[in-house]
mmCIF file of C-alpha atoms in Angstrom:
data_model
loop_
_atom_site.group_PDB
_atom_site.id
_atom_site.type_symbol
_atom_site.label_atom_id
_atom_site.label_comp_id
_atom_site.label_asym_id
_atom_site.label_seq_id
_atom_site.Cartn_x
_atom_site.Cartn_y
_atom_site.Cartn_z
ATOM 1 C CA MET V 15 -15.202 -20.241 -8.094
ATOM 2 C CA THR V 16 -17.902 -17.580 -8.334
ATOM 3 C CA ALA V 17 -19.444 -18.676 -5.031
ATOM 4 C CA VAL V 18 -16.103 -18.612 -3.189
ATOM 5 C CA ARG V 19 -15.213 -15.207 -4.646
ATOM 6 C CA ALA V 20 -18.637 -13.768 -3.728
ATOM 7 C CA LEU V 21 -18.191 -14.991 -0.152
ATOM 8 C CA MET V 22 -14.776 -13.330 0.020
ATOM 9 C CA ASP V 23 -16.218 -10.066 -1.294
ATOM 10 C CA PHE V 24 -18.939 -10.240 1.340
ATOM 11 C CA ARG V 25 -16.401 -10.683 4.149
ATOM 12 C CA TYR V 26 -14.230 -7.818 2.931
ATOM 13 C CA PHE V 27 -17.140 -5.425 2.473
ATOM 14 C CA VAL V 28 -18.615 -6.014 5.937
ATOM 15 C CA GLN V 29 -15.227 -5.236 7.541
ATOM 16 C CA SER V 30 -15.220 -1.724 6.115
ATOM 17 C CA PRO V 31 -14.933 0.956 8.834
ATOM 18 C CA ARG V 32 -17.428 3.109 6.929
ATOM 19 C CA ILE V 33 -20.542 1.750 5.245
ATOM 20 C CA ASP V 34 -23.145 3.739 3.307
ATOM 21 C CA ASP V 35 -26.243 2.713 1.340
ATOM 22 C CA HIS V 36 -24.165 1.868 -1.734
ATOM 23 C CA ASP V 37 -21.941 -0.415 0.345
ATOM 24 C CA ILE V 38 -24.994 -2.126 1.836
ATOM 25 C CA GLU V 39 -26.229 -2.851 -1.686
ATOM 26 C CA ARG V 40 -22.868 -4.391 -2.566
ATOM 27 C CA ILE V 41 -22.924 -6.511 0.608
ATOM 28 C CA SER V 42 -26.412 -7.796 -0.184
ATOM 29 C CA ALA V 43 -25.481 -8.443 -3.823
ATOM 30 C CA ALA V 44 -22.385 -10.431 -2.821
ATOM 31 C CA LEU V 45 -24.394 -12.618 -0.438
ATOM 32 C CA ALA V 46 -27.108 -13.158 -3.041
ATOM 33 C CA GLU V 47 -24.495 -14.125 -5.632
ATOM 34 C CA PHE V 48 -23.046 -16.684 -3.231
ATOM 35 C CA HIS V 49 -26.438 -18.328 -2.678
ATOM 36 C CA ALA V 50 -27.115 -18.321 -6.421
ATOM 37 C CA ASN V 51 -23.916 -20.266 -7.130
ATOM 38 C CA LYS V 52 -23.338 -22.351 -3.990
ATOM 39 C CA HIS V 53 -24.947 -25.419 -5.553
ATOM 40 C CA ALA V 54 -21.807 -25.864 -7.673
ATOM 41 C CA ILE V 55 -19.791 -26.554 -4.511
ATOM 42 C CA THR V 56 -22.073 -29.372 -3.304
ATOM 43 C CA ALA V 57 -22.476 -30.752 -6.837
ATOM 44 C CA ALA V 58 -18.695 -31.105 -7.143
ATOM 45 C CA GLY V 59 -18.515 -32.812 -3.741
ATOM 46 C CA PHE V 60 -16.316 -30.148 -2.138
ATOM 47 C CA CYS V 61 -18.573 -29.715 0.903
ATOM 48 C CA ARG V 62 -17.606 -32.522 3.284
ATOM 49 C CA GLY V 63 -18.066 -33.337 6.964
ATOM 50 C CA GLN V 64 -16.891 -35.980 9.396
ATOM 51 C CA ARG V 65 -14.944 -38.910 7.957
ATOM 52 C CA ASN V 66 -14.767 -37.008 4.684
ATOM 53 C CA LYS V 67 -18.406 -37.754 3.879
ATOM 54 C CA PRO V 68 -20.017 -35.376 1.341
ATOM 55 C CA ILE V 69 -22.675 -32.958 2.631
ATOM 56 C CA ASP V 70 -25.552 -32.134 0.280
ATOM 57 C CA ASN V 71 -27.089 -29.272 2.283
ATOM 58 C CA TRP V 72 -26.182 -25.826 3.601
ATOM 59 C CA TYR V 73 -27.464 -26.081 7.170
ATOM 60 C CA ILE V 74 -24.657 -23.921 8.537
ATOM 61 C CA LEU V 75 -25.482 -21.462 11.315
ATOM 62 C CA LYS V 76 -22.779 -18.941 10.395
ATOM 63 C CA ILE V 77 -24.130 -18.676 6.847
ATOM 64 C CA GLU V 78 -27.618 -18.188 8.268
ATOM 65 C CA LEU V 79 -26.304 -15.396 10.517
ATOM 66 C CA MET V 80 -24.917 -13.584 7.472
ATOM 67 C CA HIS V 81 -28.491 -12.604 6.557
ATOM 68 C CA ASN V 82 -28.688 -10.586 9.799
ATOM 69 C CA ILE V 83 -25.639 -8.446 9.052
ATOM 70 C CA VAL V 84 -27.312 -5.911 6.749
ATOM 71 C CA PRO V 85 -30.255 -5.296 9.141
ATOM 72 C CA SER V 86 -27.748 -5.012 12.004
ATOM 73 C CA ILE V 87 -25.729 -2.404 10.113
ATOM 74 C CA ARG V 88 -28.853 -0.357 9.427
ATOM 75 C CA ASN V 89 -29.842 -0.481 13.110
ATOM 76 C CA THR V 90 -26.549 -0.212 14.987
ATOM 77 C CA GLY V 91 -23.799 0.780 12.517
ATOM 78 C CA VAL V 92 -20.721 -0.983 11.158
ATOM 79 C CA THR V 93 -19.991 -4.501 12.332
ATOM 80 C CA MET V 94 -16.324 -3.917 13.166
ATOM 81 C CA GLN V 95 -17.306 -2.079 16.367
ATOM 82 C CA TRP V 96 -18.637 -5.400 17.705
ATOM 83 C CA SER V 97 -15.466 -7.377 17.001
ATOM 84 C CA VAL V 98 -14.592 -9.824 19.799
ATOM 85 C CA ASP V 99 -10.911 -9.916 18.850
ATOM 86 C CA ALA V 100 -9.983 -7.642 21.753
ATOM 87 C CA THR V 101 -11.744 -9.720 24.418
ATOM 88 C CA GLU V 102 -10.516 -13.028 22.980
ATOM 89 C CA HIS V 103 -6.980 -11.666 22.884
ATOM 90 C CA ALA V 104 -7.171 -10.327 26.442
ATOM 91 C CA HIS V 105 -6.428 -13.716 27.963
ATOM 92 C CA ILE V 106 -3.106 -13.736 26.131
ATOM 93 C CA THR V 107 -2.023 -10.213 27.028
ATOM 94 C CA GLU V 108 -3.369 -10.190 30.602
ATOM 95 C CA ILE V 109 -2.616 -13.759 31.716
ATOM 96 C CA LYS V 110 -0.401 -15.827 29.426
ATOM 97 C CA ASP V 111 2.273 -13.257 28.573
ATOM 98 C CA PRO V 112 2.718 -12.044 32.182
ATOM 99 C CA ALA V 113 2.847 -15.647 33.396
ATOM 100 C CA ARG V 114 5.705 -16.434 30.999
ATOM 101 C CA SER V 115 7.803 -13.690 32.607
ATOM 102 C CA SER V 116 7.315 -15.178 36.089
ATOM 103 C CA ASN V 117 9.303 -17.894 37.864
ATOM 104 C CA ASN V 118 6.220 -20.159 37.905
ATOM 105 C CA ASN V 119 5.569 -19.410 41.589
ATOM 106 C CA ASN V 120 3.029 -17.033 43.122
ATOM 107 C CA TYR V 121 1.412 -16.303 39.786
ATOM 108 C CA ASP V 122 -1.122 -13.770 41.072
ATOM 109 C CA SER V 123 1.332 -11.331 42.619
ATOM 110 C CA GLN V 124 3.841 -11.593 39.757
ATOM 111 C CA ILE V 125 1.184 -11.138 37.099
ATOM 112 C CA CYS V 126 -0.137 -8.050 38.895
ATOM 113 C CA ARG V 127 3.381 -6.627 39.187
ATOM 114 C CA HIS V 128 4.018 -7.280 35.491
ATOM 115 C CA LEU V 129 0.736 -5.618 34.469
ATOM 116 C CA ASP V 130 1.500 -2.614 36.682
ATOM 117 C CA ARG V 131 4.883 -2.103 35.043
ATOM 118 C CA MET V 132 3.419 -2.535 31.559
ATOM 119 C CA ASP V 133 0.792 0.083 32.407
ATOM 120 C CA LYS V 134 3.521 2.524 33.413
ATOM 121 C CA CYS V 135 5.329 1.888 30.131
ATOM 122 C CA ARG V 136 2.112 2.491 28.177
ATOM 123 C CA ARG V 137 1.534 5.752 30.018
ATOM 124 C CA PHE V 138 5.058 6.862 29.172
ATOM 125 C CA ASP V 139 4.532 5.982 25.494
ATOM 126 C CA LEU V 140 1.229 7.862 25.551
ATOM 127 C CA ALA V 141 2.888 10.958 27.009
ATOM 128 C CA THR V 142 5.652 10.946 24.381
ATOM 129 C CA SER V 143 3.100 10.372 21.598
ATOM 130 C CA LEU V 144 1.032 13.334 22.813
ATOM 131 C CA LEU V 145 4.180 15.436 22.836
ATOM 132 C CA ASP V 146 4.932 14.451 19.250
ATOM 133 C CA LEU V 147 1.341 15.215 18.264
ATOM 134 C CA ARG V 148 1.492 18.633 19.927
ATOM 135 C CA LEU V 149 4.693 19.471 18.081
ATOM 136 C CA ARG V 150 3.139 18.455 14.760
ATOM 137 C CA THR V 151 -0.095 20.343 15.461
ATOM 138 C CA ASN V 152 1.760 23.518 16.393
ATOM 139 C CA LEU V 153 3.886 23.171 13.282
ATOM 140 C CA ASP V 154 0.819 22.841 11.059
ATOM 141 C CA GLN V 155 -0.708 25.942 12.662
ATOM 142 C CA HIS V 156 2.507 27.824 12.054
ATOM 143 C CA VAL V 157 2.487 26.790 8.397
ATOM 144 C CA ASN V 158 -1.151 27.739 7.826
ATOM 145 C CA VAL V 159 -1.213 31.006 9.777
ATOM 146 C CA ASN V 160 -1.874 34.137 7.725
ATOM 147 C CA ASP V 161 0.826 36.781 7.464
ATOM 148 C CA ASP V 162 -1.408 39.441 9.029
ATOM 149 C CA ILE V 163 -2.472 37.310 12.023
ATOM 150 C CA VAL V 164 -0.264 36.855 15.071
ATOM 151 C CA ASP V 165 -0.514 33.440 16.767
ATOM 152 C CA SER V 166 0.584 33.130 20.384
ATOM 153 C CA ASP V 167 2.143 29.737 19.626
ATOM 154 C CA VAL V 168 4.195 30.877 16.646
ATOM 155 C CA ASP V 169 7.191 31.938 18.732
ATOM 156 C CA ASP V 170 7.382 28.507 20.338
ATOM 157 C CA ASP V 171 7.195 26.786 16.957
ATOM 158 C CA ASN V 172 10.519 28.233 15.889
ATOM 159 C CA ASP V 173 12.187 25.750 18.197
ATOM 160 C CA ASN V 174 10.790 22.899 16.091
ATOM 161 C CA ASP V 175 13.147 23.787 13.248
ATOM 162 C CA ASP V 176 16.004 22.390 15.301
ATOM 163 C CA LEU V 177 14.292 19.053 15.876
ATOM 164 C CA PRO V 178 14.919 16.096 13.554
ATOM 165 C CA ALA V 179 12.202 15.662 10.951
ATOM 166 C CA ASP V 180 11.781 11.997 11.820
ATOM 167 C CA LEU V 181 10.975 12.910 15.447
ATOM 168 C CA LEU V 182 8.224 15.277 14.362
ATOM 169 C CA ALA V 183 6.750 12.664 12.019
ATOM 170 C CA THR V 184 6.810 9.524 14.190
ATOM 171 C CA VAL V 185 3.627 8.639 16.066
ATOM 172 C CA LYS V 186 2.462 5.476 17.819
ATOM 173 C CA CYS V 187 -0.897 4.330 16.505
ATOM 174 C CA PRO V 188 -3.275 1.764 17.997
ATOM 175 C CA GLY V 189 -3.230 -1.546 16.189
ATOM 176 C CA TYR V 190 0.441 -1.320 15.203
ATOM 177 C CA ALA V 191 3.263 -2.776 17.261
ATOM 178 C CA ARG V 192 5.770 -0.156 16.141
ATOM 179 C CA PRO V 193 5.496 3.623 15.727
ATOM 180 C CA ILE V 194 4.548 4.767 12.229
ATOM 181 C CA THR V 195 6.843 7.236 10.508
ATOM 182 C CA ASP V 196 4.610 9.660 8.627
ATOM 183 C CA TYR V 197 6.674 10.558 5.572
ATOM 184 C CA PHE V 198 3.977 12.973 4.429
ATOM 185 C CA ALA V 199 4.511 15.024 7.601
ATOM 186 C CA MET V 200 8.277 14.637 7.252
ATOM 187 C CA ALA V 201 8.192 16.085 3.738
ATOM 188 C CA LYS V 202 6.093 18.985 5.007
ATOM 189 C CA VAL V 203 8.673 19.691 7.707
ATOM 190 C CA LEU V 204 11.580 19.554 5.270
ATOM 191 C CA GLN V 205 9.869 21.966 2.902
ATOM 192 C CA ARG V 206 9.883 24.609 5.647
ATOM 193 C CA ARG V 207 13.593 24.362 6.379
ATOM 194 C CA GLU V 208 15.903 27.112 5.182
ATOM 195 C CA VAL V 209 17.413 26.775 1.727
ATOM 196 C CA GLY V 210 20.779 25.064 1.972
ATOM 197 C CA THR V 211 20.048 23.230 5.224
ATOM 198 C CA VAL V 212 18.367 20.267 3.510
ATOM 199 C CA PRO V 213 20.362 18.127 1.037
ATOM 200 C CA LEU V 214 18.828 17.936 -2.417
ATOM 201 C CA PRO V 215 17.190 16.123 -4.030
ATOM 202 C CA LEU V 216 14.793 15.386 -1.201
ATOM 203 C CA ARG V 217 14.631 11.707 -0.356
ATOM 204 C CA THR V 218 11.168 12.192 1.124
ATOM 205 C CA PHE V 219 8.427 13.292 -1.264
ATOM 206 C CA VAL V 220 4.900 14.446 -0.774
ATOM 207 C CA VAL V 221 2.469 13.599 -3.561
ATOM 208 C CA GLY V 222 1.068 16.144 -5.189
ATOM 209 C CA SER V 223 13.752 6.067 -21.454
ATOM 210 C CA ILE V 224 15.877 9.042 -20.276
ATOM 211 C CA ALA V 225 16.002 11.058 -23.497
ATOM 212 C CA ASP V 226 12.214 10.910 -23.936
ATOM 213 C CA PHE V 227 11.723 11.842 -20.299
ATOM 214 C CA LEU V 228 13.941 14.937 -20.612
ATOM 215 C CA CYS V 229 12.157 15.885 -23.817
ATOM 216 C CA ARG V 230 8.711 15.621 -22.198
ATOM 217 C CA GLU V 231 9.877 17.524 -19.127
ATOM 218 C CA ASP V 232 11.319 20.293 -21.293
ATOM 219 C CA THR V 233 8.041 20.501 -23.229
ATOM 220 C CA HIS V 234 5.458 20.195 -20.447
ATOM 221 C CA GLY V 235 7.338 21.321 -17.319
ATOM 222 C CA TYR V 236 8.411 19.652 -14.085
ATOM 223 C CA ASP V 237 4.897 18.953 -12.739
ATOM 224 C CA HIS V 238 3.767 17.088 -15.845
ATOM 225 C CA VAL V 239 2.355 13.573 -15.292
ATOM 226 C CA HIS V 240 4.460 11.423 -17.614
ATOM 227 C CA PRO V 241 2.394 8.757 -19.406
ATOM 228 C CA LEU V 242 3.885 5.371 -20.230
ATOM 229 C CA GLY V 243 4.130 4.185 -23.808
ATOM 230 C CA GLY V 244 3.666 6.052 -27.058
ATOM 231 C CA ALA V 245 6.054 6.745 -29.906
ATOM 232 C CA ARG V 246 9.693 7.457 -29.106
ATOM 233 C CA ARG V 247 10.780 11.027 -29.728
ATOM 234 C CA SER V 248 14.496 10.465 -29.341
ATOM 235 C CA GLY V 249 16.859 8.066 -31.046
ATOM 236 C CA PHE V 250 19.184 5.564 -29.427
ATOM 237 C CA ASN V 251 22.222 7.727 -30.190
ATOM 238 C CA THR V 252 20.804 10.915 -28.639
ATOM 239 C CA SER V 253 23.392 12.713 -26.498
ATOM 240 C CA LEU V 254 22.498 13.115 -22.831
ATOM 241 C CA PRO V 255 23.442 16.037 -20.538
ATOM 242 C CA PHE V 256 25.009 13.642 -18.013
ATOM 243 C CA ASP V 257 27.374 10.690 -18.021
ATOM 244 C CA LYS V 258 26.888 9.276 -14.509
ATOM 245 C CA LEU V 259 23.937 7.804 -12.623
ATOM 246 C CA GLN V 260 23.280 7.035 -8.978
ATOM 247 C CA ILE V 261 21.427 3.732 -8.596
ATOM 248 C CA TRP V 262 19.227 2.557 -5.703
ATOM 249 C CA PHE V 263 18.076 -1.013 -5.102
ATOM 250 C CA LYS V 264 15.013 -0.211 -2.978
ATOM 251 C CA LEU V 265 12.730 2.578 -1.797
ATOM 252 C CA ARG V 266 10.006 2.923 0.823
ATOM 253 C CA LEU V 267 6.545 3.874 -0.389
ATOM 254 C CA GLN V 268 3.790 5.099 1.921
ATOM 255 C CA ASP V 269 0.104 5.621 1.243
ATOM 256 C CA THR V 270 -2.922 6.560 3.355
ATOM 257 C CA GLU V 271 -5.988 4.676 4.515
ATOM 258 C CA PHE V 272 -8.764 4.444 1.942
ATOM 259 C CA HIS V 273 -11.543 5.491 4.314
ATOM 260 C CA ASN V 274 -9.514 8.162 6.124
ATOM 261 C CA THR V 275 -6.805 9.791 4.016
ATOM 262 C CA THR V 276 -5.485 11.743 7.006
ATOM 263 C CA ASN V 277 -4.114 8.512 8.507
ATOM 264 C CA ALA V 278 -0.814 7.353 7.047
ATOM 265 C CA ARG V 279 -0.176 3.616 6.827
ATOM 266 C CA PRO V 280 3.210 2.019 7.561
ATOM 267 C CA ALA V 281 5.647 2.492 4.694
ATOM 268 C CA GLN V 282 6.436 -0.600 2.615
ATOM 269 C CA THR V 283 9.720 -1.436 0.926
ATOM 270 C CA LEU V 284 9.792 -1.801 -2.856
ATOM 271 C CA ASN V 285 12.693 -3.867 -4.163
ATOM 272 C CA CYS V 286 14.473 -3.184 -7.428
ATOM 273 C CA ALA V 287 17.610 -5.305 -7.273
ATOM 274 C CA PRO V 288 19.626 -6.921 -10.086
ATOM 275 C CA PRO V 289 20.249 -10.700 -10.114
ATOM 276 C CA PHE V 290 21.791 -12.004 -6.894
ATOM 277 C CA ASP V 291 21.896 -15.313 -4.994
ATOM 278 C CA ILE V 292 18.637 -17.202 -5.479
ATOM 279 C CA TRP V 293 17.055 -14.261 -7.328
ATOM 280 C CA THR V 294 18.685 -15.246 -10.609
ATOM 281 C CA PHE V 295 16.524 -12.833 -12.627
ATOM 282 C CA GLY V 296 16.594 -10.016 -10.067
ATOM 283 C CA ARG V 297 13.908 -8.888 -7.666
ATOM 284 C CA TYR V 298 11.572 -6.250 -9.092
ATOM 285 C CA ASP V 299 8.323 -5.343 -7.327
ATOM 286 C CA THR V 300 5.080 -4.177 -8.907
ATOM 287 C CA VAL V 301 3.282 -0.920 -8.147
ATOM 288 C CA ILE V 302 0.279 1.185 -9.032
ATOM 289 C CA LEU V 303 1.328 4.456 -10.638
ATOM 290 C CA ASN V 304 -0.438 7.566 -11.833
ATOM 291 C CA ASN V 305 -0.576 7.715 -15.639
ATOM 292 C CA GLU V 306 -3.029 10.562 -16.307
ATOM 293 C CA ASP V 307 -3.428 14.022 -14.875
ATOM 294 C CA GLY V 308 -6.637 14.768 -12.942
ATOM 295 C CA TYR V 309 -6.907 11.414 -11.145
ATOM 296 C CA SER V 310 -5.878 10.627 -7.576
ATOM 297 C CA TRP V 311 -5.243 7.412 -5.679
ATOM 298 C CA PRO V 312 -7.111 5.816 -3.987
ATOM 299 C CA ALA V 313 -10.233 7.939 -4.546
ATOM 300 C CA ASP V 314 -10.432 7.187 -8.297
ATOM 301 C CA GLY V 315 -9.384 3.564 -8.129
ATOM 302 C CA LEU V 316 -7.613 2.371 -11.286
ATOM 303 C CA ARG V 317 -8.974 5.232 -13.379
ATOM 304 C CA GLY V 318 -5.975 7.206 -14.567
ATOM 305 C CA HIS V 319 -3.610 4.599 -13.092
ATOM 306 C CA ILE V 320 -1.803 1.546 -14.422
ATOM 307 C CA ILE V 321 0.156 -1.419 -13.053
ATOM 308 C CA ALA V 322 3.894 -1.498 -13.690
ATOM 309 C CA GLN V 323 7.051 -3.254 -12.550
ATOM 310 C CA ILE V 324 9.968 -1.213 -11.215
ATOM 311 C CA ARG V 325 13.177 -2.087 -13.062
ATOM 312 C CA LEU V 326 15.554 0.708 -12.059
ATOM 313 C CA ILE V 327 15.720 3.557 -9.519
ATOM 314 C CA LEU V 328 18.127 6.254 -10.588
ATOM 315 C CA ARG V 329 19.295 9.820 -10.250
ATOM 316 C CA PRO V 330 21.217 11.485 -13.107
ATOM 317 C CA ILE V 331 24.364 13.417 -12.133
ATOM 318 C CA ARG V 332 24.989 16.372 -14.425
ATOM 319 C CA LYS V 333 28.364 16.816 -16.023
ATOM 320 C CA THR V 334 30.822 19.052 -14.222
ATOM 321 C CA GLY V 335 30.857 22.584 -15.585
ATOM 322 C CA THR V 336 27.520 22.241 -17.406
ATOM 323 C CA GLN V 337 24.252 23.960 -16.611
ATOM 324 C CA GLU V 338 21.533 21.768 -15.172
ATOM 325 C CA VAL V 339 18.676 21.455 -17.684
ATOM 326 C CA TRP V 340 16.378 19.238 -15.629
ATOM 327 C CA LYS V 341 15.008 19.141 -12.109
ATOM 328 C CA ASP V 342 17.288 17.247 -9.742
ATOM 329 C CA ARG V 343 15.106 14.407 -8.456
ATOM 330 C CA PHE V 344 14.844 10.635 -8.301
ATOM 331 C CA LEU V 345 13.544 8.770 -11.329
ATOM 332 C CA THR V 346 12.515 5.206 -12.013
ATOM 333 C CA TYR V 347 12.399 3.049 -15.117
ATOM 334 C CA VAL V 348 9.249 0.920 -15.147
ATOM 335 C CA GLN V 349 7.731 -1.653 -17.494
ATOM 336 C CA ARG V 350 3.982 -1.512 -17.779
ATOM 337 C CA PHE V 351 1.251 -4.109 -17.919
ATOM 338 C CA THR V 352 -1.880 -3.922 -20.035
ATOM 339 C CA SER V 353 -5.260 -4.981 -18.676
ATOM 340 C CA ASN V 354 -8.777 -5.394 -19.950
ATOM 341 C CA SER V 355 -11.340 -2.812 -18.928
ATOM 342 C CA LYS V 356 -13.590 -5.600 -17.617
ATOM 343 C CA CYS V 357 -12.675 -8.138 -14.953
ATOM 344 C CA GLU V 358 -12.765 -11.879 -15.420
ATOM 345 C CA PRO V 359 -16.424 -12.886 -14.764
ATOM 346 C CA ALA V 360 -15.932 -15.613 -12.151
ATOM 347 C CA MET V 361 -13.095 -14.178 -10.040
ATOM 348 C CA GLN V 362 -13.668 -10.489 -10.805
ATOM 349 C CA LEU V 363 -9.917 -9.951 -11.136
ATOM 350 C CA HIS V 364 -8.092 -7.924 -13.771
ATOM 351 C CA LEU V 365 -5.975 -9.991 -16.169
ATOM 352 C CA LEU V 366 -2.597 -8.345 -16.796
ATOM 353 C CA LYS V 367 -0.252 -8.919 -19.712
ATOM 354 C CA ARG V 368 3.214 -7.613 -20.428
ATOM 355 C CA ALA V 369 2.978 -4.584 -22.703
ATOM 356 C CA LYS V 370 5.309 -5.128 -25.672
ATOM 357 C CA TRP V 371 6.304 -3.386 -28.870
ATOM 358 C CA SER V 372 5.694 -5.084 -32.201
ATOM 359 C CA ASN V 373 9.221 -6.544 -32.071
ATOM 360 C CA GLY V 374 8.513 -8.272 -28.731
ATOM 361 C CA ILE V 375 10.491 -5.870 -26.523
ATOM 362 C CA ARG V 376 8.730 -4.859 -23.305
ATOM 363 C CA ILE V 377 7.363 -1.315 -23.183
ATOM 364 C CA GLY V 378 9.003 0.800 -20.515
ATOM 365 C CA ASP V 379 9.558 4.448 -19.684
ATOM 366 C CA VAL V 380 11.327 6.702 -17.205
ATOM 367 C CA ILE V 381 9.078 8.623 -14.813
ATOM 368 C CA PRO V 382 9.574 10.507 -11.522
ATOM 369 C CA VAL V 383 9.184 8.343 -8.420
ATOM 370 C CA THR V 384 6.507 10.800 -7.282
ATOM 371 C CA GLN V 385 4.095 9.100 -9.725
ATOM 372 C CA LEU V 386 4.271 5.847 -7.743
ATOM 373 C CA ARG V 387 1.200 5.340 -5.579
ATOM 374 C CA ALA V 388 1.012 1.951 -3.841
ATOM 375 C CA PRO V 389 2.568 -1.543 -3.863
ATOM 376 C CA VAL V 390 0.428 -4.199 -5.490
ATOM 377 C CA ASN V 391 0.471 -7.990 -5.673
ATOM 378 C CA VAL V 392 0.183 -9.883 -8.954
ATOM 379 C CA VAL V 393 -0.185 -13.661 -9.292
ATOM 380 C CA PRO V 394 0.957 -15.644 -12.362
ATOM 381 C CA ARG V 395 -1.848 -17.072 -14.472
ATOM 382 C CA PHE V 396 -0.935 -20.735 -14.824
ATOM 383 C CA GLY V 397 -3.545 -21.780 -17.383
ATOM 384 C CA ALA V 398 -4.387 -25.448 -17.911
ATOM 385 C CA SER V 399 -0.932 -26.491 -16.682
ATOM 386 C CA ALA V 400 1.772 -24.528 -14.890
ATOM 387 C CA ASP V 401 5.204 -24.005 -16.391
ATOM 388 C CA PRO V 402 7.525 -26.436 -14.530
ATOM 389 C CA ARG V 403 10.244 -23.773 -14.447
ATOM 390 C CA LEU V 404 8.175 -21.455 -12.238
ATOM 391 C CA THR V 405 9.405 -20.759 -8.710
ATOM 392 C CA GLN V 406 8.763 -17.950 -6.266
ATOM 393 C CA TYR V 407 11.995 -16.338 -7.471
ATOM 394 C CA ASN V 408 11.487 -16.401 -11.255
ATOM 395 C CA SER V 409 7.724 -16.481 -11.850
ATOM 396 C CA MET V 410 7.633 -12.780 -12.756
ATOM 397 C CA GLU V 411 10.041 -13.400 -15.641
ATOM 398 C CA HIS V 412 8.790 -16.731 -17.018
ATOM 399 C CA ALA V 413 5.054 -15.998 -16.778
ATOM 400 C CA SER V 414 3.426 -13.796 -19.418
ATOM 401 C CA GLU V 415 -0.005 -13.256 -17.863
ATOM 402 C CA PHE V 416 -0.899 -12.293 -14.297
ATOM 403 C CA TRP V 417 -3.914 -11.762 -12.062
ATOM 404 C CA LEU V 418 -4.158 -8.482 -10.162
ATOM 405 C CA ASN V 419 -4.759 -9.715 -6.605
ATOM 406 C CA LYS V 420 -7.173 -7.273 -4.980
ATOM 407 C CA TYR V 421 -7.470 -9.515 -1.889
ATOM 408 C CA TRP V 422 -3.808 -8.993 -0.963
ATOM 409 C CA ASP V 423 -4.639 -6.101 1.379
ATOM 410 C CA LYS V 424 -7.913 -4.756 2.768
ATOM 411 C CA ASN V 425 -6.883 -1.172 2.079
ATOM 412 C CA LEU V 426 -6.199 -2.177 -1.548
ATOM 413 C CA PHE V 427 -9.402 -4.171 -1.941
ATOM 414 C CA PHE V 428 -11.745 -1.189 -1.863
ATOM 415 C CA PRO V 429 -10.150 1.020 -4.579
ATOM 416 C CA LEU V 430 -9.571 -1.997 -6.821
ATOM 417 C CA SER V 431 -13.243 -2.988 -6.444
ATOM 418 C CA MET V 432 -14.549 0.350 -7.691
#
């Protein structure tokens, strides 16, 4: 297991778009760890060749080439710039796909016509993307301009206030089939709109139990980072300043690239739905959330952050005729997991357990949705034998221990490996 995990770490590290001396040391260490433990694979008979015959050696050219990666990085830079994916994929995009749109006659002329039309479409998409980028750039300049400096483009930027926020925040990016909606830019646009023209609470946010939450907010203010757990300050019969709630079953959460925080990644949907159809226990996704002030994701990794499961997305509606005593915004009830400070030695994964009170009830709290940072994947820990009741729809409820899967996403791998 250690050898396989070390090889996976090696492959993830070398695909990083930015590599420094510390990363090179981690790449070399991962490869050395693989070679130090690879004998366990051959000893167990897992390395097999033709006709399922066991192989007792490691005469594999690709493994030998791995020793040249670190010197290559030092001499020519990151390895991803030499990826052959583009050239290998060219035969599909330039020949196979155009040929499928033909009538199977006169391939050459029809393929050329198809490629010409596709090129015109790409040029049109490029022009519209540049227009969107210009609008966003001019808007940022208008926001950052000093009051005593006159910018020649400021007058033109006033027209942007009439444009939909989603138009200003949607940009086509290479490597993605669909345009990416930048919710960070959208929130920035909405913040500039005149008071009364944007419905509150905002459903697009930019990062920067109910009674306990209101108590903490009244004590520490609206910008306080609400920690999960701790002694309850309010009783079960505490009166609340509202009697109605709005409930949501999902939200879309967006984060940025680890190596370039100016690039927004496609937003992902987080589900928080009660039992329905085959989801007999409901469908509740897990997330990384900020639990301590002074830490940021993904720069600080798991420091100041915890793993939790979303159980409810809500918005309190104040009683008619009463004064609002809290900030009108979206909240979420989450149940936290506890984890050891050290990873499991062989797999280097964090082991998560349900956090519970002494009476066995799961520990949960209400926090603002602005403390959510990124979706995360957890895998049930089966132990010596798996529970026969486990399915893909109920494993989160029947299992009590989970592995934090850092290999679920490359962008997640790096902060979780810190």
